[in-house]
Short mmCIF file of C-alpha atoms in Angstrom, two decimals:
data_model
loop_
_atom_site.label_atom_id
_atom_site.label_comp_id
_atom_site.label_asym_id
_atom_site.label_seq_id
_atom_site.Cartn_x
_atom_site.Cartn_y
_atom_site.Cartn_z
CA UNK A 1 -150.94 -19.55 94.48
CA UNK A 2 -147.16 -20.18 95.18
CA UNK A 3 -146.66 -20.00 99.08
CA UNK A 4 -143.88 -16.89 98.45
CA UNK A 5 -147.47 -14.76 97.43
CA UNK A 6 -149.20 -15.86 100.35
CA UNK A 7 -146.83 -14.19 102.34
CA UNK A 8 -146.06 -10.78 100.06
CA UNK A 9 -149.70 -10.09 99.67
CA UNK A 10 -150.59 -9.48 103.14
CA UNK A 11 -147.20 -7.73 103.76
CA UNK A 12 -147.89 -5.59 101.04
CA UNK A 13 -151.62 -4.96 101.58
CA UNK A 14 -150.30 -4.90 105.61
CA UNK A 15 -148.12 -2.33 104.57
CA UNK A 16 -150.33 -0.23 102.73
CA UNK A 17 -153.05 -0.20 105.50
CA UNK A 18 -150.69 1.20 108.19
CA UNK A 19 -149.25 3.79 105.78
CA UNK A 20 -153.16 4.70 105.65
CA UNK A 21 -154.23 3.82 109.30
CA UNK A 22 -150.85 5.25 110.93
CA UNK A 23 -150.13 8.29 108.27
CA UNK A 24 -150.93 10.76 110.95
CA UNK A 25 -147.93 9.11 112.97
CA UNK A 26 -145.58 9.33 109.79
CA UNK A 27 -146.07 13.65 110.12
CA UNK A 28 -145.97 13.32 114.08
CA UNK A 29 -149.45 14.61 114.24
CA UNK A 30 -150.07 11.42 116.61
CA UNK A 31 -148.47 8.44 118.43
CA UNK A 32 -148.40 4.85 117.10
CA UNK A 33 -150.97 2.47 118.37
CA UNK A 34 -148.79 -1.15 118.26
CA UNK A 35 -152.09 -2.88 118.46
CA UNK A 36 -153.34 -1.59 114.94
CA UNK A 37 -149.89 -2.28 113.44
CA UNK A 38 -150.06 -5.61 114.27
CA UNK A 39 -153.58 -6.14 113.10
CA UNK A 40 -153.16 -4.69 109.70
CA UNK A 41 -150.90 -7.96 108.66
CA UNK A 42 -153.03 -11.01 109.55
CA UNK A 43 -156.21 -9.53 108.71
CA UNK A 44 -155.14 -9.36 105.20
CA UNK A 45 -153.55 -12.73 105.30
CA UNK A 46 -156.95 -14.44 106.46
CA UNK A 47 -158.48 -12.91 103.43
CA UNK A 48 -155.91 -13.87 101.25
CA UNK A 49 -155.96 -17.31 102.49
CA UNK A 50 -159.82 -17.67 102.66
CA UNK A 51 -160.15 -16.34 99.08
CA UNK A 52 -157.67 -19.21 97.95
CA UNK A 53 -159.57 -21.81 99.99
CA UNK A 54 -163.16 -20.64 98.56
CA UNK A 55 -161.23 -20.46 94.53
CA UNK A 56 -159.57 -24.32 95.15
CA UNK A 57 -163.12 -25.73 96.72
CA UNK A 58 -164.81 -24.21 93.42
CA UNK A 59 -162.81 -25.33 91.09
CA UNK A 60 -162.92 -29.24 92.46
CA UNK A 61 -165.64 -31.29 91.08
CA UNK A 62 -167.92 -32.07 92.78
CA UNK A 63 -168.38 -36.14 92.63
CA UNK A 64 -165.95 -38.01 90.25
CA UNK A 65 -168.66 -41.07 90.28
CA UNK A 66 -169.66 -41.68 86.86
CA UNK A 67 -173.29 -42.19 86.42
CA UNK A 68 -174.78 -44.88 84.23
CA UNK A 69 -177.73 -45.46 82.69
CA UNK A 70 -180.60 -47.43 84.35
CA UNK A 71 -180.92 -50.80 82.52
CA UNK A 72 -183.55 -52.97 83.16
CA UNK A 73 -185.35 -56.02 81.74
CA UNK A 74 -188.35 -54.75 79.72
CA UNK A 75 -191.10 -56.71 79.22
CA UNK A 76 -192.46 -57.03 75.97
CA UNK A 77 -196.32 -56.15 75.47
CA UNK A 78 -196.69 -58.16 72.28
CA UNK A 79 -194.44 -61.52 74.34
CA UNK A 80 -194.95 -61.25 77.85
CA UNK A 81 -192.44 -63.67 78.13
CA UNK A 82 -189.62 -62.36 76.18
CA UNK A 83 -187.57 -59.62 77.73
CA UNK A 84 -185.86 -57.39 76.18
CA UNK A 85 -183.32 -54.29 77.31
CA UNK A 86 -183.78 -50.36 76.64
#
């Protein structure tokens, strides 16, 4: 995510939440609580940014070691003394 959407989404979604939470204040049916204003832009933000932290920790492998087969001397049954590898 570019870091110009990190900051529009929560504005937007910020915006959107106090036209719902503070609509009664847009008709004058009610006075504006600052606290709730204020609230209704990081909350969104920490979502955002959590989301975006859980998506980039998914989509990192896990280990980049490359495994390799277990290869060891085998000893033969029919020449106990010659060894041979699997």
């Amino acid at each position: 995510m570019a870091r110009g959407q990190d900051i529009q989404i929560p504005l937007v979604v910020g915006s959107i939440l106090n036209l719902i939470n503070q609509g009664e204040v847009l008709w004058g049916a009610a006075e504006l609580f600052i606290p709730h204003v204020l609230l209704n832009y990081p909350v969104p933000f920490a979502v955002s940014l959590f989301s975006a932290m859980q998506a980039r920790a998914q989509s990192r492998p896990v280990s980049t070691t490359v495994r390799t087969a277990d290869v060891r001397p085998v000893v033969s049954a029919r020449n106990p003394g010659r060894r041979t590898t699997d």
